Coordinates of C-alpha atoms in Angstrom, one line a residue:
Chain A
M914 CA 24.0 43.9 14.8
T915 CA 21.2 42.8 12.4
L916 CA 23.4 40.1 10.9
Y917 CA 24.4 38.9 14.4
L918 CA 20.8 38.9 15.5
L919 CA 19.7 36.9 12.4
R920 CA 22.5 34.4 12.9
R921 CA 21.9 34.0 16.6
A922 CA 18.1 33.6 16.1
G923 CA 18.8 30.9 13.5
L924 CA 21.0 29.1 15.9
L925 CA 18.2 29.3 18.5
V926 CA 15.7 27.7 16.1
V927 CA 18.2 24.9 15.3
S928 CA 18.9 24.3 19.0
L929 CA 15.2 24.2 19.8
L930 CA 14.6 21.6 17.0
A931 CA 17.6 19.6 18.2
A932 CA 16.3 19.6 21.7
S933 CA 12.8 18.5 20.6
V934 CA 14.3 15.6 18.6
L935 CA 16.4 14.6 21.5
I936 CA 13.5 14.6 24.0
F937 CA 11.3 12.7 21.6
L938 CA 13.9 10.1 20.8
V939 CA 15.0 9.5 24.4
L940 CA 11.4 9.0 25.5
R941 CA 10.7 6.6 22.5
L942 CA 13.9 4.6 22.3
L943 CA 14.6 3.9 25.9
P944 CA 13.4 0.5 26.9
G945 CA 10.2 0.6 28.8
D946 CA 6.7 0.5 27.3
V947 CA 4.0 3.1 27.9
A948 CA 1.3 0.9 26.5
Q949 CA 2.3 -1.9 28.9
T950 CA 2.2 0.6 31.8
I951 CA -1.3 1.9 30.9
G952 CA -2.6 -1.6 30.2
G953 CA -1.2 -2.9 33.5
I954 CA 0.9 -6.0 34.1
R955 CA -2.1 -8.3 33.5
A956 CA -2.8 -6.9 30.0
T957 CA -2.8 -9.5 27.2
P958 CA -0.5 -8.8 24.2
A959 CA -3.7 -8.0 22.2
Q960 CA -4.8 -5.4 24.7
V961 CA -1.3 -3.8 24.8
A962 CA -1.4 -3.6 21.0
A963 CA -4.8 -1.9 21.1
V964 CA -3.6 0.7 23.6
R965 CA -0.5 1.1 21.4
H966 CA -2.7 1.8 18.4
D967 CA -5.0 4.2 20.3
L968 CA -1.9 6.2 21.3
G969 CA -0.6 6.2 17.8
L970 CA 2.6 4.4 19.0
D971 CA 2.5 1.9 16.1
R972 CA 3.0 4.7 13.5
P973 CA 6.5 5.3 12.1
L974 CA 8.7 7.5 14.4
A975 CA 8.9 10.3 11.9
A976 CA 5.1 10.5 11.6
Q977 CA 4.7 10.6 15.4
Y978 CA 7.4 13.3 15.7
G979 CA 5.7 15.3 12.9
S980 CA 2.3 15.4 14.5
W981 CA 3.8 16.2 17.9
I982 CA 5.8 19.2 16.5
G983 CA 2.9 20.2 14.4
G984 CA 0.8 20.5 17.6
V985 CA 3.6 22.3 19.5
V986 CA 3.9 25.0 16.8
T987 CA 0.2 25.7 17.1
G988 CA 0.4 25.9 20.9
D989 CA -0.7 22.3 21.7
F990 CA 2.0 20.9 24.0
G991 CA 0.3 17.5 24.5
R992 CA -2.6 16.0 26.4
S993 CA -2.8 13.6 29.2
V994 CA -3.5 10.0 28.1
L995 CA -5.0 9.4 31.6
D996 CA -7.4 12.2 32.2
G997 CA -7.4 14.2 29.0
T998 CA -6.1 17.5 30.6
S999 CA -3.8 19.4 28.3
V1000 CA -0.5 21.1 29.1
S1001 CA -1.5 24.3 27.4
G1002 CA -4.8 24.4 29.4
Q1003 CA -3.1 24.0 32.8
L1004 CA -0.1 26.1 32.0
A1005 CA -1.5 29.6 32.6
E1006 CA -2.8 28.6 36.0
K1007 CA 0.5 26.9 37.0
F1008 CA 2.7 29.6 35.7
A1009 CA 0.8 32.1 37.8
V1010 CA 2.6 30.5 40.7
T1011 CA 6.0 29.5 39.2
G1012 CA 6.5 32.8 37.3
P1013 CA 6.3 35.1 40.3
L1014 CA 8.2 32.6 42.4
A1015 CA 11.2 32.5 39.9
V1016 CA 11.2 36.2 39.1
G1017 CA 10.9 37.3 42.7
A1018 CA 13.7 34.9 43.7
I1019 CA 16.1 36.2 41.0
V1020 CA 15.4 39.8 42.0
L1021 CA 15.9 39.1 45.6
A1022 CA 19.1 37.1 44.9
L1023 CA 20.5 40.0 42.8
A1024 CA 19.5 42.4 45.5
F1025 CA 21.8 40.8 48.1
A1026 CA 24.4 39.0 45.9
V1027 CA 25.6 42.1 44.0
P1028 CA 26.2 44.5 47.0
L1029 CA 27.7 41.6 49.1
G1030 CA 29.8 40.4 46.2
V1031 CA 31.2 43.9 45.6
L1032 CA 31.9 44.3 49.3
A1033 CA 33.7 40.9 49.5
A1034 CA 35.9 41.9 46.6
V1035 CA 36.7 45.5 47.7
R1036 CA 37.3 44.5 51.3
R1037 CA 38.9 41.1 50.4
D1038 CA 41.8 41.5 52.9
S1039 CA 39.6 42.4 55.8
R1040 CA 37.7 40.2 58.2
L1041 CA 34.4 41.4 56.8
G1042 CA 35.3 40.4 53.3
S1043 CA 36.4 36.9 54.3
A1044 CA 33.3 36.5 56.4
V1045 CA 31.0 37.4 53.4
N1046 CA 33.0 35.0 51.2
A1047 CA 32.7 32.2 53.8
L1048 CA 28.9 32.8 54.0
G1049 CA 28.7 32.5 50.2
Q1050 CA 30.6 29.1 50.3
L1051 CA 28.2 27.9 53.0
G1052 CA 25.2 29.1 51.0
I1053 CA 26.3 27.0 48.0
A1054 CA 26.8 23.9 50.2
L1055 CA 23.3 24.0 51.9
P1056 CA 20.7 21.9 50.2
T1057 CA 17.8 24.1 49.0
L1058 CA 15.2 21.7 50.3
W1059 CA 16.8 21.7 53.7
V1060 CA 17.0 25.5 53.9
G1061 CA 13.3 25.5 53.0
L1062 CA 12.4 23.1 55.8
L1063 CA 14.5 25.0 58.4
L1064 CA 12.7 28.3 57.4
V1065 CA 9.4 26.5 57.9
V1066 CA 10.4 25.5 61.4
V1067 CA 11.6 29.0 62.3
F1068 CA 9.1 31.3 60.7
A1069 CA 5.9 29.2 60.4
V1070 CA 6.1 27.0 63.5
Q1071 CA 8.2 28.9 66.1
V1072 CA 7.2 32.5 65.5
R1073 CA 4.1 31.9 63.3
W1074 CA 4.5 34.9 61.0
L1075 CA 3.9 33.1 57.7
P1076 CA 2.0 30.1 56.4
A1077 CA 4.1 26.9 56.4
Q1078 CA 3.0 25.7 53.0
G1079 CA 0.3 25.9 50.3
F1080 CA -1.1 28.6 48.1
P1081 CA -4.5 30.3 48.4
V1082 CA -7.2 28.4 46.5
D1083 CA -8.3 31.6 44.8
G1084 CA -4.7 32.3 43.8
W1085 CA -3.9 36.0 43.1
D1086 CA -7.5 37.0 43.8
E1087 CA -6.3 37.1 47.3
P1088 CA -3.1 39.1 46.8
G1089 CA -2.2 39.4 50.4
Q1090 CA -2.4 35.7 51.1
A1091 CA -0.6 34.8 47.9
V1092 CA 2.3 37.1 48.6
K1093 CA 2.5 35.8 52.2
S1094 CA 2.7 32.2 51.0
L1095 CA 5.5 33.1 48.6
V1096 CA 7.8 34.8 51.1
L1097 CA 9.5 31.7 52.5
P1098 CA 9.8 30.1 49.0
W1099 CA 11.3 33.3 47.7
L1100 CA 13.9 33.4 50.5
T1101 CA 14.8 29.7 50.0
L1102 CA 15.3 30.0 46.3
A1103 CA 17.0 33.4 46.5
L1104 CA 19.6 32.0 49.0
A1105 CA 20.5 29.1 46.7
E1106 CA 20.8 31.3 43.6
G1107 CA 22.3 34.3 45.4
A1108 CA 25.1 32.3 47.0
V1109 CA 26.4 31.2 43.5
L1110 CA 25.9 34.7 42.1
L1111 CA 27.8 36.2 45.0
R1112 CA 30.9 34.2 44.2
F1113 CA 30.9 35.3 40.6
V1114 CA 30.2 38.9 41.4
R1115 CA 33.2 38.8 43.8
S1116 CA 35.6 37.3 41.3
A1117 CA 34.4 39.6 38.5
V1118 CA 34.9 42.7 40.6
L1119 CA 38.3 41.4 41.8
D1120 CA 39.3 41.1 38.1
V1121 CA 38.2 44.6 37.4
L1122 CA 40.0 46.1 40.5
H1123 CA 43.4 45.2 39.0
Q1124 CA 42.8 46.9 35.6
D1125 CA 44.9 49.7 34.4
W1126 CA 42.0 51.8 33.3
L1127 CA 40.6 51.8 36.8
R1128 CA 43.9 53.2 38.0
T1129 CA 43.7 55.8 35.2
A1130 CA 40.2 56.8 36.3
R1131 CA 41.6 57.4 39.9
A1132 CA 44.6 59.3 38.5
K1133 CA 42.1 61.6 36.8
G1134 CA 40.7 62.5 40.2
R1135 CA 37.9 60.0 40.8
T1136 CA 37.5 58.6 44.3
R1137 CA 37.8 54.8 44.7
T1138 CA 34.0 54.5 45.0
S1139 CA 33.1 56.7 42.1
A1140 CA 35.7 55.0 39.8
L1141 CA 34.3 51.6 40.7
V1142 CA 30.7 52.7 40.2
R1143 CA 31.3 54.7 37.0
H1144 CA 33.8 52.3 35.2
G1145 CA 34.2 49.1 37.2
L1146 CA 30.6 47.8 37.6
R1147 CA 29.7 47.9 34.0
N1148 CA 32.8 45.9 33.1
A1149 CA 32.2 43.5 36.0
A1150 CA 28.6 43.0 34.8
V1151 CA 29.7 41.2 31.6
P1152 CA 30.7 37.9 33.2
V1153 CA 28.0 38.1 35.8
V1154 CA 25.3 38.4 33.1
S1155 CA 26.5 35.3 31.4
V1156 CA 26.5 33.4 34.7
L1157 CA 22.9 34.7 35.3
G1158 CA 22.0 33.1 31.9
L1159 CA 23.6 29.8 32.9
Q1160 CA 21.9 30.0 36.3
I1161 CA 18.4 29.9 34.7
A1162 CA 18.6 26.1 34.3
A1163 CA 19.5 25.8 38.0
L1164 CA 16.7 28.2 38.9
I1165 CA 14.1 26.0 37.1
A1166 CA 15.4 22.9 38.9
G1167 CA 15.4 24.9 42.2
A1168 CA 11.8 26.0 41.6
V1169 CA 10.7 22.4 41.2
V1170 CA 12.2 21.4 44.6
V1171 CA 10.9 24.5 46.4
E1172 CA 7.4 24.0 45.1
Q1173 CA 7.6 20.5 46.5
V1174 CA 8.8 21.7 49.9
F1175 CA 6.2 24.4 50.2
V1176 CA 3.4 22.5 48.4
L1177 CA 2.9 25.2 45.8
P1178 CA 0.7 24.2 42.8
G1179 CA 3.1 25.3 40.1
V1180 CA 4.7 24.0 36.9
G1181 CA 7.2 21.9 39.0
Q1182 CA 4.5 20.1 40.9
M1183 CA 2.6 19.5 37.6
L1184 CA 5.8 17.9 36.2
I1185 CA 6.4 15.7 39.3
T1186 CA 2.8 14.5 39.3
D1187 CA 2.9 13.7 35.5
V1188 CA 6.3 11.9 35.9
G1189 CA 4.9 9.9 38.8
N1190 CA 1.9 8.9 36.6
R1191 CA 4.2 8.2 33.6
D1192 CA 2.0 10.5 31.6
L1193 CA 4.5 10.6 28.8
D1194 CA 2.7 12.9 26.3
K1195 CA 2.4 15.6 28.9
V1196 CA 6.0 15.1 30.3
Q1197 CA 7.3 15.4 26.7
G1198 CA 5.6 18.7 26.2
E1199 CA 6.5 20.1 29.6
I1200 CA 10.1 19.2 29.3
L1201 CA 10.3 20.8 25.8
L1202 CA 8.7 23.9 27.3
L1203 CA 11.3 24.2 30.1
T1204 CA 14.3 23.4 27.9
G1205 CA 12.9 25.9 25.4
A1206 CA 12.7 28.5 28.2
V1207 CA 16.4 27.8 29.0
L1208 CA 17.5 28.2 25.4
V1209 CA 15.4 31.3 24.8
I1210 CA 16.8 33.0 27.9
G1211 CA 20.3 32.0 26.8
F1212 CA 19.5 33.8 23.6
L1213 CA 18.3 36.9 25.4
V1214 CA 21.4 36.9 27.6
D1215 CA 23.6 36.8 24.6
L1216 CA 21.8 39.9 23.3
A1217 CA 22.1 41.6 26.6
H1218 CA 25.8 41.0 26.5
R1219 CA 26.1 43.0 23.3
L1220 CA 24.2 45.9 24.8
I1221 CA 26.4 46.0 27.9
D1222 CA 29.7 45.4 26.0
P1223 CA 30.1 47.5 22.9
R1224 CA 33.4 45.7 22.1
L1225 CA 31.4 42.6 21.1
R1226 CA 29.2 44.6 18.8
S1227 CA 32.1 45.7 16.5
A1228 CA 33.8 42.3 16.7
V1229 CA 31.4 40.4 14.3
Chain B
M259 CA 57.4 11.1 44.9
K260 CA 55.4 13.5 42.8
F261 CA 52.2 12.2 44.3
S262 CA 53.2 12.5 47.9
R263 CA 54.4 16.1 47.2
A264 CA 51.0 16.9 45.8
V265 CA 49.3 15.4 48.9
R266 CA 51.5 17.5 51.2
A267 CA 50.8 20.6 49.2
L268 CA 47.0 19.8 49.5
L269 CA 47.1 19.3 53.2
R270 CA 49.1 22.5 53.8
S271 CA 46.4 24.7 52.3
R272 CA 43.7 25.5 54.8
S273 CA 40.8 24.7 52.5
G274 CA 42.5 21.5 51.3
F275 CA 42.9 20.3 54.8
A276 CA 39.3 21.1 55.9
G277 CA 38.0 19.5 52.7
S278 CA 40.0 16.3 53.2
V279 CA 38.7 16.0 56.8
L280 CA 35.1 16.4 55.7
V281 CA 35.4 14.0 52.8
G282 CA 37.3 11.6 55.0
L283 CA 34.4 11.6 57.4
L284 CA 32.0 10.8 54.6
V285 CA 34.2 7.9 53.4
L286 CA 34.7 6.7 56.9
S287 CA 30.9 6.7 57.6
A288 CA 30.2 4.8 54.4
L289 CA 32.9 2.2 55.2
V290 CA 31.9 1.7 58.8
S291 CA 28.3 1.3 57.8
L292 CA 29.4 -1.7 55.6
V293 CA 30.5 -3.7 58.7
W294 CA 28.7 -2.1 61.6
T295 CA 25.7 0.2 62.4
P296 CA 24.2 0.6 66.0
Y297 CA 20.9 -0.9 64.7
D298 CA 19.6 -2.3 61.4
P299 CA 18.8 1.0 59.6
T300 CA 15.7 -0.3 57.9
L301 CA 14.3 -2.3 60.8
A302 CA 11.0 -0.7 61.9
R303 CA 10.2 -1.2 65.6
P304 CA 6.9 0.5 66.3
Q305 CA 7.3 0.2 70.0
D306 CA 10.4 2.4 69.8
S307 CA 9.0 5.2 67.6
W308 CA 9.8 8.9 68.2
L309 CA 12.5 8.2 70.8
L310 CA 14.4 11.3 71.8
P311 CA 18.2 11.4 71.4
F312 CA 20.1 9.4 74.0
S313 CA 17.1 7.3 75.0
G314 CA 16.8 3.6 74.7
G315 CA 20.3 3.3 73.4
H316 CA 19.6 5.4 70.4
V317 CA 22.2 8.2 70.3
L318 CA 20.2 10.4 67.9
G319 CA 16.8 9.0 68.6
T320 CA 14.4 7.2 66.3
D321 CA 11.9 8.2 63.7
R322 CA 8.1 7.5 63.3
L323 CA 8.7 3.9 62.5
G324 CA 11.2 3.4 65.3
R325 CA 14.2 3.2 63.0
D326 CA 17.5 4.4 64.5
E327 CA 18.5 7.8 63.1
L328 CA 22.3 7.4 63.5
S329 CA 22.2 4.0 61.7
Q330 CA 20.3 5.6 58.8
L331 CA 22.7 8.5 58.6
L332 CA 25.7 6.2 58.4
T333 CA 24.1 4.0 55.8
G334 CA 23.0 7.0 53.8
A335 CA 26.6 8.0 53.4
R336 CA 27.1 4.9 51.3
S337 CA 24.4 5.8 48.8
T338 CA 25.7 9.5 48.7
L339 CA 29.3 8.4 48.1
S340 CA 28.6 5.7 45.6
T341 CA 26.2 7.9 43.6
A342 CA 28.7 10.7 43.6
L343 CA 31.6 8.5 42.5
L344 CA 29.7 6.7 39.8
A345 CA 28.2 10.0 38.5
A346 CA 31.7 11.6 38.4
A347 CA 33.0 8.6 36.4
I348 CA 30.2 9.0 33.9
A349 CA 30.7 12.7 33.8
A350 CA 34.5 12.2 33.1
A351 CA 33.7 9.8 30.3
V352 CA 31.0 11.9 28.7
G353 CA 33.0 15.1 29.2
L354 CA 36.3 13.8 27.7
A355 CA 34.5 12.0 24.8
L356 CA 32.7 15.2 23.8
A357 CA 35.7 17.4 24.3
F358 CA 38.0 15.2 22.3
A359 CA 35.4 14.8 19.6
A360 CA 35.3 18.6 19.4
V361 CA 39.0 19.2 19.1
L362 CA 40.5 16.1 17.4
T363 CA 38.0 15.5 14.6
P364 CA 37.8 17.5 11.3
R365 CA 36.6 21.1 11.9
R366 CA 33.1 20.7 10.6
L367 CA 32.3 17.7 12.6
G368 CA 33.9 19.3 15.6
A369 CA 31.6 22.4 15.2
V370 CA 28.6 20.1 15.2
V371 CA 29.8 18.4 18.5
V372 CA 30.2 21.9 20.0
Q373 CA 26.7 22.9 19.1
L374 CA 25.3 19.6 20.4
T375 CA 27.1 20.1 23.7
D376 CA 25.5 23.6 24.0
V377 CA 22.0 22.1 23.4
L378 CA 22.7 19.4 26.0
I379 CA 23.7 22.0 28.5
A380 CA 20.1 23.4 28.3
F381 CA 18.9 20.1 30.0
P382 CA 19.3 20.5 33.8
V383 CA 20.1 17.3 35.7
L384 CA 16.6 17.4 37.1
L385 CA 14.9 17.3 33.7
I386 CA 17.1 14.4 32.6
A387 CA 16.2 12.6 35.7
M388 CA 12.5 13.3 35.0
I389 CA 12.7 11.9 31.5
L390 CA 14.4 8.7 32.8
T391 CA 12.0 8.3 35.6
A392 CA 9.0 8.8 33.4
V393 CA 10.1 5.8 31.3
H394 CA 11.8 3.6 33.9
G395 CA 10.7 4.7 37.3
G396 CA 13.1 5.9 40.0
S397 CA 16.3 4.0 40.7
T398 CA 19.9 4.4 41.6
W399 CA 20.8 4.2 37.9
T400 CA 18.3 7.0 37.0
V401 CA 20.0 9.3 39.5
V402 CA 23.6 8.3 38.5
T403 CA 23.0 8.6 34.8
A404 CA 21.1 11.9 35.1
I405 CA 23.8 13.5 37.2
G406 CA 26.6 11.9 35.2
V407 CA 25.3 13.1 31.8
G408 CA 24.2 16.5 33.2
A409 CA 27.6 17.2 34.8
G410 CA 29.5 15.6 31.9
V411 CA 28.3 18.1 29.3
N412 CA 29.3 21.0 31.5
L413 CA 32.7 19.3 32.1
A414 CA 33.0 18.9 28.3
R415 CA 33.1 22.7 27.9
V416 CA 35.9 23.1 30.3
A417 CA 37.9 20.1 29.0
R418 CA 37.4 21.4 25.4
A419 CA 38.9 24.8 26.2
E420 CA 41.8 23.2 28.1
A421 CA 42.5 20.6 25.4
G422 CA 42.4 23.3 22.7
R423 CA 45.0 25.3 24.6
V424 CA 47.3 22.3 25.0
L425 CA 47.0 21.3 21.4
G426 CA 48.1 24.8 20.4
T427 CA 51.4 24.6 22.3
D428 CA 54.8 24.2 20.8
Y429 CA 55.6 20.9 22.5
V430 CA 52.5 19.3 20.9
L431 CA 53.7 20.7 17.5
A432 CA 57.2 19.3 18.2
A433 CA 55.8 15.9 19.1
H434 CA 53.8 15.9 15.9
A435 CA 56.9 16.9 13.9
A436 CA 58.8 14.0 15.6
G437 CA 56.2 11.6 14.1
S438 CA 54.0 11.1 17.2
G439 CA 50.5 9.8 16.1
T440 CA 47.3 11.3 17.3
W441 CA 46.7 8.7 20.1
R442 CA 50.3 8.8 21.3
T443 CA 50.0 12.6 21.5
V444 CA 46.7 12.3 23.4
R445 CA 48.2 9.8 25.8
K446 CA 51.7 11.3 26.3
H447 CA 50.9 15.1 26.1
L448 CA 47.3 16.0 26.1
L449 CA 45.9 13.9 29.1
P450 CA 48.8 14.6 31.5
N451 CA 48.5 18.3 30.8
I452 CA 44.8 18.7 31.2
A453 CA 44.7 16.3 34.2
P454 CA 45.2 19.0 36.9
T455 CA 42.2 21.1 35.6
L456 CA 40.1 17.9 35.2
I457 CA 40.8 16.7 38.8
V458 CA 39.7 20.1 40.2
Q459 CA 36.6 20.0 38.0
L460 CA 35.8 16.5 39.1
S461 CA 35.9 17.4 42.7
L462 CA 33.3 20.1 42.0
V463 CA 31.3 17.5 40.0
L464 CA 31.3 15.4 43.2
S465 CA 29.9 18.2 45.3
V466 CA 27.2 19.0 42.7
A467 CA 26.4 15.2 42.6
V468 CA 25.9 15.1 46.4
L469 CA 23.4 18.0 46.3
A470 CA 21.7 16.5 43.2
E471 CA 21.4 13.1 44.8
A472 CA 19.8 14.5 47.9
A473 CA 17.3 16.6 45.8
L474 CA 16.5 13.7 43.4
S475 CA 15.9 11.1 46.1
Y476 CA 13.8 13.7 48.0
L477 CA 11.6 14.1 44.9
G478 CA 11.3 10.3 44.7
F479 CA 13.4 9.7 41.7
G480 CA 16.1 7.7 43.6
T481 CA 16.3 4.1 44.8
P482 CA 13.0 3.1 46.2
A483 CA 12.6 2.0 49.8
P484 CA 13.9 0.3 51.8
A485 CA 17.3 1.6 50.6
V486 CA 18.4 4.5 52.8
S487 CA 19.4 7.9 51.5
W488 CA 19.7 11.3 53.1
G489 CA 17.3 12.9 50.6
R490 CA 14.6 10.3 51.3
M491 CA 15.1 10.7 55.1
L492 CA 14.3 14.4 54.6
Q493 CA 11.3 13.7 52.5
E494 CA 9.9 11.1 55.0
Q495 CA 10.4 13.5 57.9
Q496 CA 9.0 16.6 56.1
Q497 CA 5.5 16.3 57.5
Y498 CA 6.7 15.8 61.1
V499 CA 9.2 18.6 60.9
T500 CA 7.3 20.6 63.5
A501 CA 7.3 17.8 66.1
R502 CA 10.8 16.5 65.5
P503 CA 12.9 19.2 63.8
L504 CA 16.2 17.4 64.9
L505 CA 15.4 14.4 62.6
V506 CA 15.4 16.9 59.7
I507 CA 18.5 18.7 60.9
W508 CA 20.9 15.7 60.8
P509 CA 20.5 14.5 57.3
G510 CA 20.6 18.1 56.0
L511 CA 23.8 18.8 57.9
A512 CA 25.3 15.6 56.5
V513 CA 24.6 16.7 53.0
A514 CA 25.9 20.2 53.6
A515 CA 29.1 18.9 55.2
S516 CA 29.8 16.6 52.3
V517 CA 29.1 19.3 49.7
L518 CA 31.3 21.7 51.6
G519 CA 34.0 19.0 51.9
F520 CA 34.2 18.4 48.1
N521 CA 34.1 22.1 47.4
L522 CA 36.9 22.9 49.8
L523 CA 38.9 19.9 48.5
G524 CA 38.5 21.3 45.0
D525 CA 39.8 24.7 46.1
G526 CA 42.7 23.0 47.9
L527 CA 43.5 20.9 44.8
R528 CA 43.5 24.1 42.7
E529 CA 46.0 25.7 45.0
A530 CA 48.1 22.5 45.2
T531 CA 48.3 22.1 41.4
D532 CA 48.8 25.7 40.5
A533 CA 52.2 25.9 38.8
R534 CA 52.9 29.4 40.1
L535 CA 52.6 28.2 43.7
R536 CA 54.8 25.2 43.0
V537 CA 57.5 27.4 41.6
R538 CA 57.6 29.4 44.8
E539 CA 58.0 26.2 46.8
V540 CA 61.0 25.1 44.6
A541 CA 62.6 28.6 45.0
A542 CA 62.2 28.5 48.8

């Protein structure tokens, strides 16, 4: 296990480095000139060159990359060239919205996708099973942003239970308000994630149901339910956990859209604003942060795999 | 002969049939919009703003600027369909190139390609689109490239596994022994045998692309106005959703129906190309 851990951690570091080089190069080498953008279309070549020098864009690529990564390692993810705000400075405040949004949505998605997925597999030949399966198909096809808008129409406008959009100015100092303004975003994001999870839970449980060892467990006197709970679910969990890991990337993308629909001041909205302003230094840091999050979570999922499935542990 | 049998098998399955109908509707709307729409979809007529459905000759009503909703929907199909098809073409090229580079090159190089693919998978389509938009601004190409590359690296994983399986079979070994060169083997044995899996995967790429196109143009990374897209219709209507919910319902339904169509088509294709099902048909 230690050897595996070391090897996997090494791979994580290499992947993070590769991702950072990739982001850096794509932002530098693509045609399109930041200095020209900042200077404006009327800037003279001399002015553009001055901006370029101020931003350090006239230095060799390797030196630029070196000073960027040097900053990242010490926790400086870049600073706005427009207003001087820094990614690290804003991050805590923005994450206080996006973090709870993402975690809450995943918990909610699991809470309905797992039982419904198991139900759809166990009752696959009944009407109930087919209905749940069809609902899952539909959930995958519905655009997240549209579901969000429909929920606003129903719950915020028609019955007026919940705020349509926004987040309290004082943030979590007003916990009641903060939770209320996250209810619709949670539902929206959970539906999108949950529908995908439901399909995978269903097919994982279907796989397990046909295994010989499940029949053995029943032959030894366990009921259908207890055999499934005691033996089946842990086995079915293996593929579901890896899908959960892959879904993290989708979750991040979904959170950006949901923040836009409900006007939540989170990481996603910060990114959209900075992309709109072509604030490349900040965008570069933010994208590295999000990609890093995906890679780190992938690493944790791989470790979780080993904890669930002892066969993997001995197989190194 | 073989093709017509596949089409028949596709239409016989329930999901294949439903998928073909929905995708057919999308294609039909896009084609019709090329030659005819009830009104000019981009023409603003302030005197006709906020018309209700079936009033003033506007079947689905008009928006704030007096643009005809039905004309916009039909025209939007065009951008959805063209984005999805172009993105799928890029995804196929990227996916096949990465997959073949992983299985056909010397082992060490192949391992590097595999690792690179895994790193690339950590970039969701949305982040690629953001990088491109930050440099270039939003455009059709931003969206198409982002979706194509993002879906392509995922396709590469599936294609790699499938290509590895085919390359390990006896008939490939036999071809090799008979003196078939690498490219001949790829053309004669590898491509035809991974094609069914690839076609199913590509129909799923199309459904992902439709969703992504809507989300990206909603976020403002797509073709700028006056080009029409369902995602931007949703974005423009968002602040008036309380007053005119129907104007938000239609574009969303159109996206959902197209996504469902491609998904069901993929399921149908999987059933139609499944060798075990075909054997049953021959035996019957």
